[in-house]
């Protein structure tokens, strides 16, 4: 029973990625499929963040089965059996379709964790990212990205949409902690060994160009550093502004005092 | 005075020592016990006068011999010329002249310019000011004096005048107030650098008033000791050292004895392992002590004396454990002290679920500012622990900036209102005729417009972020104008102004 004691003050996390890849179906494939109106083949997955070098999938260097019991992907209702349970790695679902929709992903952990399942959402991306990707609250009407024709889309290559995240366990049970420490995660590489492109993210518009170069993207710790640098830069600018405005404020307060004195002396 | 026997003999023209009894001479010679060899460079009598004390001796020896003239190395003559120069550190372009070697580069900057560094002074706004004992004016006054006299505390203390009904401020009081304000400011303002440099800067402003006062008292009392007291203290000090030495010897002997008597069961820590192993061994020793306490009587008494107490929980500070934690993505947080209250368990979550968000009131402005800087605070590319912390401090800094701008606007408006009131006050005092008043009526809002134009011009000169600030200013100024036209009672002005307004309206 000592194992079922929570280890206080310890937070342990595991980096994961979730998202999808989508490719346009070739005309030949479309003829032979059961659903002639499906235009794309896509795979949604939950994997570990670092990629195996020389692999053609994003992430997946570590097997997450040691702490994830089951991943449930809830697809659109128009799919038969929309609730897809995946009980063993690789935790992914492959399908064909024509439309983008939100997929609910529910991750159930092994019993030792004593934790409830976590739910997250992923917007299935089929069409390529467009240059005019709208910023979150730029305008009231969302800009419709251009959807290229099938020939152009096939030329552009597969579309990737991945999000990095970390699953955080606080005060884990002792035996769960032991289980986790028995499987240390592979650290993210500093930079891509095979010069794979940076995955695109809406918060980092600069990555669009890199991602369009084609090839399977890879998550690296350089991306984290890049974001950190961006934030530090922004913070530096803000602090400079702040100092400037504070100086203005002090001047104005002096003026105010002076005027008040003047007024008091007149009355 | 160390006068040798031979000196006396030669002075008194006595015969040499060999004719006298030998017993006399060796005694005085030996009793001197000092160097009787004739020193070099200075005369013997002079040496005897100065004594063997080093500084004056060295100084004397270092003097150039009078017989030779020193050669300063340049052999040839050096030409000097009088040149005017400017000190880049001065703001008033005062031109002085000094002698400079002819060969020097004429345009080189005055080499002492770089010493004109201003120590960083802290200024602060009304909002950041809170204290019960020191009023704002007094603190302002203090800061001005400190800045002017460059934190030279003795001068500051001398020049500082407390307000007429305030208490007299000692040097420690002034220093204490100044440093505590600086520390508070550093702590509370968002800081551009990283945490380490902030802690360093914070440390440089440490000042403990009581300690300073005590220290100064000690030094003063040290100086005031009489010679007897000094001698007494030295004797006591020697005594203390001797006692400590004895104690250590005694303890060692006792440990040796116990070890020989009881062997490994004495419960004493091994002499060998002294570093990390000590606590582990002491833990073992403690356990063994517990076991043996029940069985043998003899070791129990010494173990009571030697007991080290329960070993403190050792935190894994070693480099290995840090690497272990990093590898397994473990982060250790101080568990809260009160373990009695039931701690609700934080369930498992994705880190992006707990991204810091700005307060609702300022949310749109914060988002807009961050968007201009290219940051989206709702989704991070890589929401790691460090990045989330960075985002939090970024949001904090942005919020502070927006607050400051708001306060500036408020103060701005107050100034405008006051100016108008001043305009009216001066006009009322002079009792102008009818022609005066329409001009004043226009002058009021006109003056307001002038102020706004200035403010807008200032805002124009700034960067893109202030495009938004400019719009805020113009909105406010519009409202201000309307206020002054309608009636002045909206702002916190006395009834006299509104009655004047009433009169004016009747006339026009």
XYZ file of C-alpha atoms in Angstrom:
775
model
C 0.000 0.000 0.000
C 2.985 2.282 0.291
C 2.829 2.476 -3.461
C -0.547 4.107 -3.391
C 0.843 7.078 -1.506
C 1.110 10.238 -3.506
C 4.563 11.701 -3.811
C 3.981 15.319 -2.851
C 5.780 18.141 -4.513
C 6.676 16.205 -7.618
C 5.392 17.144 -11.023
C 6.246 14.897 -13.930
C 5.281 15.500 -17.512
C 5.572 13.798 -20.859
C 5.809 15.642 -24.173
C 3.363 14.486 -26.810
C 2.089 15.671 -30.138
C -1.316 15.240 -31.642
C -2.609 16.124 -35.037
C -3.131 14.814 -38.499
C -1.649 14.345 -41.911
C -3.775 14.458 -45.072
C -3.054 13.575 -48.676
C -5.159 14.070 -51.755
C -6.503 10.910 -53.268
C -5.278 10.286 -56.773
C -7.932 9.962 -59.492
C -7.172 6.256 -59.748
C -7.786 5.728 -56.048
C -11.010 7.695 -56.185
C -12.441 5.493 -58.879
C -11.954 2.327 -56.880
C -13.089 3.667 -53.489
C -16.556 3.095 -52.038
C -17.063 6.772 -51.495
C -16.524 8.659 -54.727
C -16.996 12.043 -53.084
C -14.078 11.557 -50.697
C -11.137 13.639 -51.792
C -8.518 13.012 -49.140
C -6.988 10.267 -47.073
C -6.069 11.377 -43.590
C -4.603 9.964 -40.377
C -5.134 11.491 -36.951
C -2.722 10.406 -34.237
C -1.373 10.909 -30.743
C 2.331 10.248 -30.603
C 5.416 11.143 -28.606
C 6.957 14.450 -29.600
C 10.414 13.433 -30.776
C 10.614 11.729 -34.142
C 12.599 8.680 -35.008
C 15.424 9.805 -37.256
C 14.890 8.757 -40.875
C 11.251 8.009 -40.331
C 8.537 9.313 -42.532
C 6.080 10.065 -39.778
C 6.005 12.980 -37.399
C 6.970 12.065 -33.862
C 6.591 8.577 -32.512
C 10.089 7.922 -31.213
C 8.729 6.626 -27.920
C 6.002 4.107 -27.416
C 3.416 5.767 -25.214
C 1.715 2.552 -24.221
C 3.381 2.482 -20.847
C 1.171 5.177 -19.448
C -1.648 5.508 -21.991
C -4.162 2.724 -21.859
C -6.491 3.812 -24.631
C -7.103 6.694 -26.989
C -10.591 7.346 -28.254
C -11.095 9.398 -31.393
C -14.612 10.701 -31.915
C -15.101 11.386 -35.587
C -17.885 13.193 -37.381
C -21.306 11.565 -37.066
C -21.455 10.841 -40.766
C -18.772 8.245 -40.326
C -19.854 4.698 -39.439
C -18.884 3.914 -35.844
C -17.690 7.435 -35.198
C -16.217 6.480 -31.821
C -12.932 4.774 -32.611
C -11.166 3.195 -29.635
C -7.508 2.434 -30.028
C -6.283 0.207 -27.233
C -2.698 -0.245 -28.195
C -0.052 1.843 -29.890
C 0.194 3.295 -32.471
C -2.700 5.495 -31.325
C -4.029 6.642 -34.660
C -7.013 6.431 -36.979
C -6.827 6.522 -40.757
C -9.814 7.348 -42.923
C -10.865 8.948 -46.138
C -13.133 11.944 -46.356
C -13.920 15.257 -47.989
C -14.460 17.698 -45.162
C -12.641 19.232 -42.205
C -14.217 18.856 -38.783
C -13.305 18.787 -35.135
C -12.153 15.473 -33.744
C -12.506 14.878 -30.019
C -9.569 12.939 -28.622
C -9.891 11.298 -25.232
C -6.787 9.840 -23.605
C -7.319 7.237 -20.899
C -4.352 6.475 -18.684
C -3.222 3.205 -17.149
C -4.850 2.192 -13.919
C -1.761 2.871 -11.820
C -2.091 6.566 -12.509
C -5.414 6.900 -10.748
C -6.259 9.718 -13.135
C -9.343 10.507 -15.143
C -9.200 10.718 -18.894
C -8.206 13.962 -20.560
C -10.085 15.338 -23.511
C -8.632 17.471 -26.239
C -9.800 18.662 -29.610
C -8.123 18.748 -32.953
C -9.357 20.412 -36.096
C -8.782 18.018 -38.955
C -6.822 19.825 -41.636
C -7.175 18.673 -45.200
C -6.495 21.761 -47.274
C -3.094 23.366 -47.434
C -2.320 26.270 -45.156
C -2.791 29.493 -47.032
C -0.623 32.540 -46.937
C -3.474 34.727 -45.802
C -4.009 32.775 -42.664
C -6.130 35.063 -40.484
C -4.873 36.150 -37.065
C -7.199 35.131 -34.239
C -9.159 38.346 -33.857
C -8.133 40.480 -36.772
C -11.570 40.863 -38.305
C -15.106 39.814 -37.593
C -15.572 37.838 -40.797
C -13.092 34.957 -41.092
C -11.188 35.010 -44.309
C -11.923 31.923 -46.369
C -8.656 30.348 -47.422
C -8.449 29.399 -51.021
C -8.990 25.736 -51.568
C -6.830 24.624 -54.461
C -8.035 22.289 -57.127
C -7.157 18.599 -56.765
C -4.285 18.790 -59.243
C -2.693 21.736 -57.484
C -3.281 20.183 -54.101
C -1.587 16.971 -55.160
C 1.391 19.019 -56.273
C 1.625 20.755 -52.918
C 2.055 17.491 -51.127
C 0.566 16.176 -47.899
C -0.842 18.631 -45.382
C 0.349 18.472 -41.764
C -1.293 19.910 -38.699
C 0.337 19.075 -35.419
C 0.289 20.527 -31.953
C 2.934 19.964 -29.305
C 1.788 19.651 -25.737
C 2.839 18.195 -22.428
C 0.776 15.906 -20.250
C 1.417 17.024 -16.677
C 0.951 14.736 -13.691
C 1.060 16.369 -10.260
C 1.752 14.459 -7.049
C 1.687 11.070 -8.756
C 1.296 7.831 -6.902
C 4.581 6.207 -6.035
C 4.078 3.162 -8.234
C 2.943 5.294 -11.138
C 5.984 7.465 -10.669
C 8.180 4.386 -10.757
C 6.435 3.281 -13.898
C 7.035 6.618 -15.540
C 10.658 6.829 -14.528
C 11.195 3.364 -15.945
C 10.480 4.917 -19.344
C 12.348 8.172 -19.646
C 11.286 10.128 -22.709
C 13.655 10.678 -25.578
C 14.667 14.299 -25.488
C 13.768 16.510 -28.409
C 16.673 17.027 -30.772
C 18.232 20.470 -30.801
C 17.802 20.742 -34.524
C 16.552 18.405 -37.159
C 19.232 15.911 -38.112
C 17.905 15.375 -41.595
C 16.992 19.013 -42.044
C 13.327 18.318 -41.871
C 11.105 21.374 -42.044
C 9.542 23.067 -39.064
C 5.914 22.189 -38.568
C 3.607 25.080 -39.224
C 1.772 26.722 -36.349
C -0.722 29.523 -36.480
C 0.995 31.380 -33.663
C 4.196 31.546 -35.610
C 3.364 32.797 -39.111
C 7.029 32.750 -40.052
C 6.983 28.977 -40.017
C 4.592 28.868 -42.955
C 7.303 29.341 -45.504
C 9.483 26.669 -43.985
C 6.660 24.174 -43.833
C 5.755 24.683 -47.475
C 9.105 23.377 -48.573
C 7.718 19.901 -48.382
C 8.849 16.843 -46.532
C 7.896 15.381 -43.209
C 8.170 17.966 -40.437
C 9.906 17.307 -37.169
C 9.609 18.827 -33.708
C 12.837 20.145 -32.275
C 13.859 22.031 -29.180
C 14.953 24.810 -31.505
C 11.286 25.566 -31.981
C 10.879 26.057 -28.281
C 13.856 28.332 -28.188
C 12.539 30.283 -31.158
C 9.292 30.936 -29.386
C 11.090 31.862 -26.206
C 13.201 34.344 -28.138
C 10.143 35.879 -29.716
C 8.542 36.335 -26.344
C 11.682 37.777 -24.788
C 11.941 40.248 -27.631
C 8.350 41.296 -27.198
C 8.873 41.655 -23.483
C 11.949 43.789 -24.038
C 9.986 46.107 -26.288
C 7.184 46.385 -23.801
C 9.509 47.189 -20.968
C 11.191 49.886 -22.979
C 7.790 51.401 -23.701
C 6.887 51.073 -20.072
C 9.948 52.971 -18.978
C 9.243 55.677 -21.470
C 5.683 56.054 -20.337
C 6.690 56.019 -16.726
C 9.033 58.913 -17.372
C 6.194 60.753 -19.104
C 3.980 60.024 -16.146
C 6.487 61.439 -13.710
C 6.837 64.590 -15.749
C 3.102 64.999 -15.937
C 2.729 64.487 -12.235
C 5.263 67.201 -11.644
C 3.288 69.494 -13.921
C 0.127 68.636 -12.096
C 1.677 69.436 -8.766
C 2.993 72.689 -10.054
C -0.384 73.706 -11.393
C -2.094 72.720 -8.199
C 0.265 74.859 -6.196
C -0.269 77.736 -8.567
C -3.990 77.415 -8.273
C -3.859 77.185 -4.532
C -1.772 80.318 -4.315
C -4.247 82.230 -6.472
C -7.338 81.287 -4.537
C 66.954 54.863 22.285
C 69.260 52.237 20.852
C 72.570 53.880 21.318
C 75.400 51.443 21.176
C 78.230 51.323 23.630
C 80.781 52.257 21.049
C 78.874 55.483 20.376
C 79.125 56.489 23.988
C 82.801 55.620 24.115
C 83.586 57.649 21.067
C 81.538 60.566 22.379
C 83.269 60.512 25.719
C 86.628 59.593 24.195
C 86.860 56.517 26.347
C 89.257 53.707 25.489
C 88.024 50.786 23.412
C 86.113 47.858 24.850
C 89.032 45.454 24.979
C 90.529 47.249 27.940
C 87.352 46.991 29.997
C 85.778 44.065 31.776
C 84.043 41.858 29.233
C 81.078 41.051 31.345
C 79.673 44.505 31.016
C 79.684 44.853 27.288
C 78.023 41.628 26.128
C 75.037 42.270 28.401
C 74.000 45.611 26.947
C 74.712 44.354 23.473
C 72.631 41.246 23.934
C 69.851 43.002 25.733
C 69.172 45.146 22.769
C 68.338 42.084 20.739
C 67.832 44.112 17.650
C 69.721 44.487 14.449
C 72.976 46.150 15.260
C 74.271 45.919 11.737
C 74.629 49.245 10.123
C 71.746 49.757 7.659
C 72.336 50.870 4.118
C 71.458 54.084 2.392
C 70.936 56.119 5.503
C 73.213 57.085 8.296
C 73.450 54.922 11.335
C 72.200 57.512 13.749
C 69.218 58.198 11.554
C 68.406 54.522 11.462
C 68.719 54.312 15.182
C 66.251 57.158 15.486
C 63.659 55.813 13.094
C 63.909 52.272 14.320
C 63.159 49.195 12.244
C 59.618 50.239 11.332
C 59.146 49.508 7.683
C 57.174 52.376 6.066
C 59.397 55.232 6.996
C 62.410 53.100 6.256
C 61.228 52.174 2.839
C 60.256 55.714 2.128
C 63.634 56.891 3.134
C 65.459 54.288 1.131
C 63.350 55.091 -1.864
C 64.439 58.661 -1.869
C 66.761 59.380 -4.719
C 70.375 59.671 -3.748
C 71.387 63.224 -3.673
C 74.601 62.734 -5.547
C 73.033 61.514 -8.775
C 70.452 63.210 -10.846
C 67.757 60.831 -12.081
C 67.293 60.500 -15.780
C 63.706 60.413 -16.813
C 64.171 58.255 -19.826
C 63.076 60.595 -22.547
C 66.498 62.002 -23.087
C 65.319 64.584 -25.519
C 63.219 67.547 -24.669
C 59.446 67.142 -24.757
C 57.441 69.879 -26.238
C 54.297 70.872 -24.440
C 51.610 73.002 -25.867
C 48.531 74.652 -24.526
C 45.392 73.285 -26.096
C 41.747 74.037 -25.485
C 39.570 70.989 -25.085
C 36.019 69.955 -24.407
C 34.845 67.433 -21.937
C 32.260 65.213 -23.572
C 30.716 64.542 -20.199
C 29.617 68.131 -19.748
C 26.436 69.355 -21.242
C 27.340 73.014 -21.420
C 30.234 72.840 -23.897
C 32.547 74.678 -21.585
C 35.908 75.058 -23.210
C 38.938 74.826 -20.969
C 42.593 74.592 -21.758
C 45.315 72.310 -20.561
C 48.861 71.380 -21.342
C 49.175 68.435 -23.624
C 52.177 66.738 -25.078
C 52.695 67.889 -28.628
C 52.680 64.391 -29.981
C 49.225 63.530 -28.665
C 46.388 63.072 -31.024
C 44.574 66.394 -30.944
C 41.127 64.940 -31.409
C 41.265 62.228 -28.810
C 38.498 62.501 -26.312
C 39.337 63.898 -22.969
C 40.326 60.774 -21.128
C 38.481 61.596 -17.976
C 35.174 61.847 -19.735
C 34.414 58.273 -19.100
C 34.459 58.769 -15.384
C 31.417 60.965 -15.551
C 29.048 58.093 -14.990
C 25.788 58.800 -13.347
C 24.802 56.171 -10.909
C 21.433 54.823 -11.807
C 18.784 56.750 -10.032
C 15.308 55.490 -9.569
C 12.328 57.664 -10.130
C 8.827 56.538 -9.541
C 5.327 57.691 -10.006
C 2.635 58.494 -7.479
C 1.051 55.094 -7.824
C 4.123 53.210 -6.849
C 4.446 55.179 -3.673
C 3.075 53.956 -0.355
C 4.529 54.474 3.085
C 3.219 55.509 6.471
C 6.145 57.280 7.968
C 7.737 59.038 5.038
C 5.481 61.362 3.077
C 5.809 61.519 -0.672
C 7.317 64.987 -0.602
C 9.928 63.955 1.832
C 10.863 60.906 -0.192
C 10.931 62.996 -3.360
C 13.147 65.496 -1.669
C 15.434 62.755 -0.498
C 15.721 61.239 -3.947
C 16.507 64.595 -5.494
C 19.239 65.276 -2.999
C 20.663 61.793 -3.442
C 20.724 62.154 -7.190
C 22.352 65.532 -7.021
C 25.077 64.442 -4.655
C 25.612 61.131 -6.367
C 24.736 58.943 -3.365
C 27.609 60.233 -1.342
C 25.877 59.683 1.900
C 27.786 61.992 4.170
C 27.168 64.922 1.886
C 23.550 63.934 1.395
C 23.001 63.740 5.105
C 24.483 67.136 5.551
C 22.518 68.814 2.783
C 19.258 67.097 3.448
C 16.728 69.204 5.277
C 13.784 67.452 6.814
C 10.415 69.163 6.386
C 9.578 71.740 9.069
C 7.485 69.462 11.239
C 9.127 66.186 10.386
C 11.490 64.248 12.574
C 15.206 64.655 12.171
C 16.629 61.992 9.883
C 19.830 60.248 10.695
C 22.172 58.925 8.055
C 20.935 55.396 8.565
C 17.331 56.525 8.206
C 18.043 58.130 4.885
C 19.976 55.167 3.582
C 17.371 52.751 4.802
C 14.546 54.614 3.111
C 16.404 54.979 -0.148
C 17.469 51.373 -0.399
C 14.141 49.950 0.638
C 12.422 51.991 -2.052
C 14.909 50.838 -4.659
C 14.453 47.236 -3.648
C 10.675 47.476 -3.811
C 10.828 49.033 -7.233
C 13.125 46.379 -8.590
C 10.953 43.657 -7.208
C 7.695 44.980 -8.513
C 8.522 46.295 -11.913
C 8.670 43.895 -14.827
C 12.275 43.266 -15.562
C 13.816 42.919 -18.985
C 16.645 40.622 -18.037
C 16.491 37.159 -16.556
C 15.950 36.206 -12.980
C 19.594 35.845 -12.067
C 20.549 39.374 -12.998
C 17.521 40.665 -11.156
C 18.545 38.889 -8.000
C 22.025 40.289 -8.367
C 20.756 43.831 -8.729
C 18.451 43.327 -5.792
C 21.335 42.189 -3.671
C 23.350 45.246 -4.438
C 20.691 47.291 -2.695
C 20.740 45.398 0.557
C 20.725 47.602 3.555
C 19.868 46.663 7.078
C 19.454 49.757 9.209
C 19.921 48.171 12.592
C 22.962 46.300 11.526
C 24.499 49.443 10.131
C 23.854 51.346 13.314
C 25.266 48.556 15.406
C 28.278 48.290 13.159
C 28.973 51.995 13.448
C 28.590 51.872 17.191
C 31.001 49.018 17.359
C 33.580 50.820 15.297
C 33.200 53.930 17.424
C 33.562 51.999 20.610
C 36.537 50.194 19.171
C 38.250 53.474 18.619
C 37.374 54.679 22.079
C 38.961 51.880 23.994
C 41.647 52.810 26.416
C 44.989 51.023 26.205
C 44.194 48.965 29.282
C 41.011 47.771 27.699
C 42.842 46.825 24.559
C 45.365 44.836 26.510
C 42.626 43.159 28.472
C 40.779 42.204 25.313
C 43.847 40.719 23.764
C 44.543 38.669 26.864
C 40.977 37.409 26.884
C 41.203 36.504 23.224
C 44.327 34.461 23.761
C 42.660 32.779 26.702
C 39.663 31.900 24.564
C 41.780 30.385 21.853
C 43.605 28.296 24.385
C 40.367 27.048 25.874
C 39.000 26.093 22.485
C 42.111 24.160 21.699
C 41.858 22.305 24.956
C 38.259 21.474 24.321
C 38.997 20.057 20.917
C 41.818 17.954 22.294
C 39.594 16.661 25.058
C 36.822 15.725 22.640
C 39.224 13.884 20.402
C 40.703 11.947 23.272
C 37.281 10.987 24.476
C 36.221 9.793 21.033
C 39.390 7.737 20.758
C 38.749 6.176 24.108
C 35.159 5.288 23.302
C 36.144 3.810 20.013
C 38.760 1.606 21.559
C 36.385 0.541 24.295
C 33.294 -0.186 22.262
C 34.534 -0.701 18.777
C 31.968 -0.310 16.007
C 29.051 -0.153 18.399
C 29.969 3.157 19.870
C 27.575 4.835 17.505
C 30.132 7.383 16.494
C 30.440 8.444 12.882
C 33.508 7.262 11.072
C 36.247 9.788 10.780
C 36.861 9.045 7.104
C 33.742 10.108 5.211
C 33.202 13.768 5.925
C 31.234 15.129 2.954
C 27.923 13.830 1.603
C 28.334 10.568 3.323
C 28.164 12.187 6.701
C 24.411 12.547 6.825
C 23.879 9.026 5.524
C 26.248 7.681 8.095
C 24.707 9.739 10.784
C 21.382 8.243 9.812
C 22.886 4.805 10.152
C 24.538 5.760 13.379
C 21.226 7.005 14.662
C 19.511 3.743 13.827
C 22.260 1.763 15.478
C 22.026 3.995 18.486
C 18.363 3.298 18.727
C 18.985 -0.422 18.624
C 21.719 -0.385 21.175
C 20.041 1.984 23.580
C 17.836 -0.797 24.826
C 20.558 -3.382 25.187
C 23.723 -1.849 26.563
C 23.762 0.750 29.276
C 27.201 2.103 28.773
C 26.907 3.366 25.211
C 23.551 4.932 25.922
C 25.012 7.726 28.005
C 27.651 8.749 25.502
C 25.145 8.439 22.709
C 22.913 10.896 24.492
C 25.747 13.321 24.533
C 26.838 12.652 21.015
C 23.383 12.384 19.490
C 23.166 14.436 16.371
C 19.405 14.486 16.300
C 17.312 13.173 13.433
C 19.057 13.782 10.164
C 17.365 16.518 8.191
C 15.642 15.379 4.996
C 18.375 15.756 2.441
C 17.163 17.404 -0.748
C 18.782 16.080 -3.894
C 20.905 19.036 -4.763
C 23.670 17.095 -6.374
C 24.231 17.429 -10.084
C 23.284 13.834 -10.687
C 19.826 14.220 -9.306
C 19.292 17.363 -11.317
C 20.175 15.486 -14.471
C 17.909 12.638 -13.438
C 15.022 14.996 -12.966
C 15.605 16.649 -16.284
C 15.766 13.360 -18.079
C 12.508 12.152 -16.657
C 10.808 15.502 -16.987
C 10.337 15.723 -13.266
C 9.920 19.050 -11.566
C 10.038 19.257 -7.799
C 8.076 21.882 -5.992
C 8.229 22.682 -2.301
C 5.356 20.758 -0.732
C 3.236 23.181 1.276
C 4.083 23.344 4.953
C 0.604 22.647 6.248
C 0.122 18.966 5.644
C -2.813 18.855 8.008
C -5.260 20.366 5.558
C -6.376 17.971 2.894
C -4.671 18.949 -0.290
C -6.951 18.597 -3.255
C -5.221 16.792 -6.028
C -4.560 18.661 -9.223
C -5.752 16.274 -11.880
C -3.721 15.420 -14.912
C -3.899 18.096 -17.567
C -2.310 19.257 -20.744
C -0.083 22.219 -20.142
C -1.821 24.292 -22.732
C -5.024 24.059 -20.696
C -3.396 26.167 -18.045
C -1.963 28.925 -20.168
C -1.873 32.241 -18.295
C -4.584 34.592 -19.438
C -4.832 38.312 -18.893
C -7.578 39.759 -16.718
C -10.891 40.097 -18.441
C -11.096 43.883 -18.171
C -7.938 44.424 -20.131
C -8.188 41.374 -22.326
C -8.901 43.118 -25.658
C -6.153 45.679 -25.182
C -3.614 43.096 -24.113
C -4.481 40.900 -27.055
C -4.159 43.817 -29.420
C -0.759 44.812 -28.048
C 0.555 41.306 -28.217
C -0.753 40.833 -31.725
C 1.144 43.899 -32.827
C 4.241 42.265 -31.414
C 3.494 38.984 -33.125
C 2.574 36.898 -30.089
C -0.602 34.897 -29.780
C -1.267 34.311 -26.124
C -4.053 31.791 -26.598
C -1.906 29.157 -28.264
C 1.783 28.549 -27.861
C 3.793 26.650 -30.407
C 5.666 24.747 -27.704
C 3.924 25.092 -24.371
C 6.751 23.960 -22.156
C 7.079 24.992 -18.561
C 9.628 27.704 -19.326
C 7.670 29.117 -22.197
C 4.514 29.254 -20.153
C 6.363 31.132 -17.440
C 7.705 33.528 -20.053
C 4.258 34.094 -21.418
C 3.024 34.888 -17.957
C 5.660 37.511 -17.344
C 5.011 38.932 -20.790
C 1.321 39.322 -20.051
C 2.196 40.897 -16.727
C 4.470 43.424 -18.386
C 1.820 44.264 -20.960
C -0.788 44.778 -18.274
C 1.553 47.085 -16.399
C 2.158 49.097 -19.538
C -1.534 49.521 -20.212
C -2.103 50.586 -16.619
C 0.633 53.168 -16.847
C -0.890 54.589 -19.998
C -4.251 54.836 -18.304
C -2.750 56.732 -15.415
C -0.983 59.051 -17.821
C -4.301 59.793 -19.478
C -5.931 60.512 -16.164
C -3.175 62.837 -15.065
C -3.262 64.475 -18.457
C -6.913 65.225 -18.051
C -6.391 66.598 -14.570
C -3.724 68.905 -15.926
C -6.014 70.146 -18.632
C -8.749 70.845 -16.174
C -6.402 72.650 -13.857
C -5.079 74.804 -16.654
C -8.562 75.871 -17.531
C -9.296 76.609 -13.935
C -6.144 78.631 -13.685
C -7.187 80.544 -16.740
C -10.530 81.269 -15.172
C -9.027 82.081 -11.788
C -6.671 84.646 -13.228
C -9.468 86.120 -15.283
C -11.810 86.344 -12.282
C -9.132 88.080 -10.199
C -8.552 90.735 -12.802
C -12.264 91.441 -13.366
C -12.081 91.805 -17.084
C -14.748 93.560 -19.096
C -17.149 91.984 -21.479
C -14.625 91.816 -24.288
C -12.369 89.814 -22.089
C -14.838 87.091 -21.371
C -15.621 85.781 -24.858
C -11.890 85.566 -25.386
C -11.523 83.601 -22.175
C -14.351 81.294 -23.118
C -12.550 80.515 -26.332
C -9.287 80.502 -24.524
C -10.445 77.714 -22.277
C -11.245 75.083 -24.857
C -8.605 76.638 -27.096
C -5.982 76.068 -24.460
C -7.348 72.603 -24.088
C -6.946 72.093 -27.816
C -3.381 73.316 -27.676
C -2.566 70.837 -24.977
C -4.149 68.078 -26.991
C -2.236 69.063 -30.070
C 0.970 68.839 -28.116
C 0.027 65.484 -26.713
C -0.909 64.219 -30.150
C 2.328 65.465 -31.589
C 4.181 63.599 -28.911
C 2.184 60.509 -29.591
C 2.936 60.773 -33.304
C 6.628 60.664 -32.699
C 6.378 57.270 -31.050
C 6.142 53.805 -32.526
C 3.344 51.692 -33.805
C 2.159 50.617 -30.399
C 1.181 54.182 -29.682
C -1.057 54.387 -32.695
C -3.542 52.903 -30.339
C -2.526 55.236 -27.547
C -3.046 58.151 -29.827
C -6.571 57.089 -30.527
C -7.210 56.734 -26.823
C -5.893 60.233 -26.245
C -8.011 61.814 -28.942
C -11.131 60.117 -27.653
C -10.432 61.393 -24.197
C -9.676 64.892 -25.349
C -12.965 65.022 -27.208
C -14.755 64.176 -24.030
C -12.718 66.712 -22.137
C -13.662 69.461 -24.518
C -17.292 68.661 -24.259
C -16.993 68.715 -20.510
C -15.484 72.149 -20.389
C -18.130 73.555 -22.667
C -21.091 72.164 -20.849
C -20.340 72.785 -17.252
C -17.403 72.268 -15.027
C -19.283 70.476 -12.329
C -18.447 67.019 -13.666
C -14.878 67.184 -12.476
C -14.070 67.691 -8.859
C -14.035 71.456 -8.884
C -15.604 73.736 -6.303
C -18.830 75.589 -6.657
C -17.158 78.909 -7.440
C -16.243 77.737 -10.926
C -19.759 76.604 -11.735
C -21.287 79.857 -10.576
C -18.910 81.724 -12.825
C -19.919 79.484 -15.672
C -23.517 80.293 -14.902
C -22.813 84.018 -15.042
C -21.049 83.700 -18.349
C -23.855 81.814 -19.909
C -26.319 84.456 -18.871
C -24.243 87.185 -20.421
C -23.690 85.482 -23.743
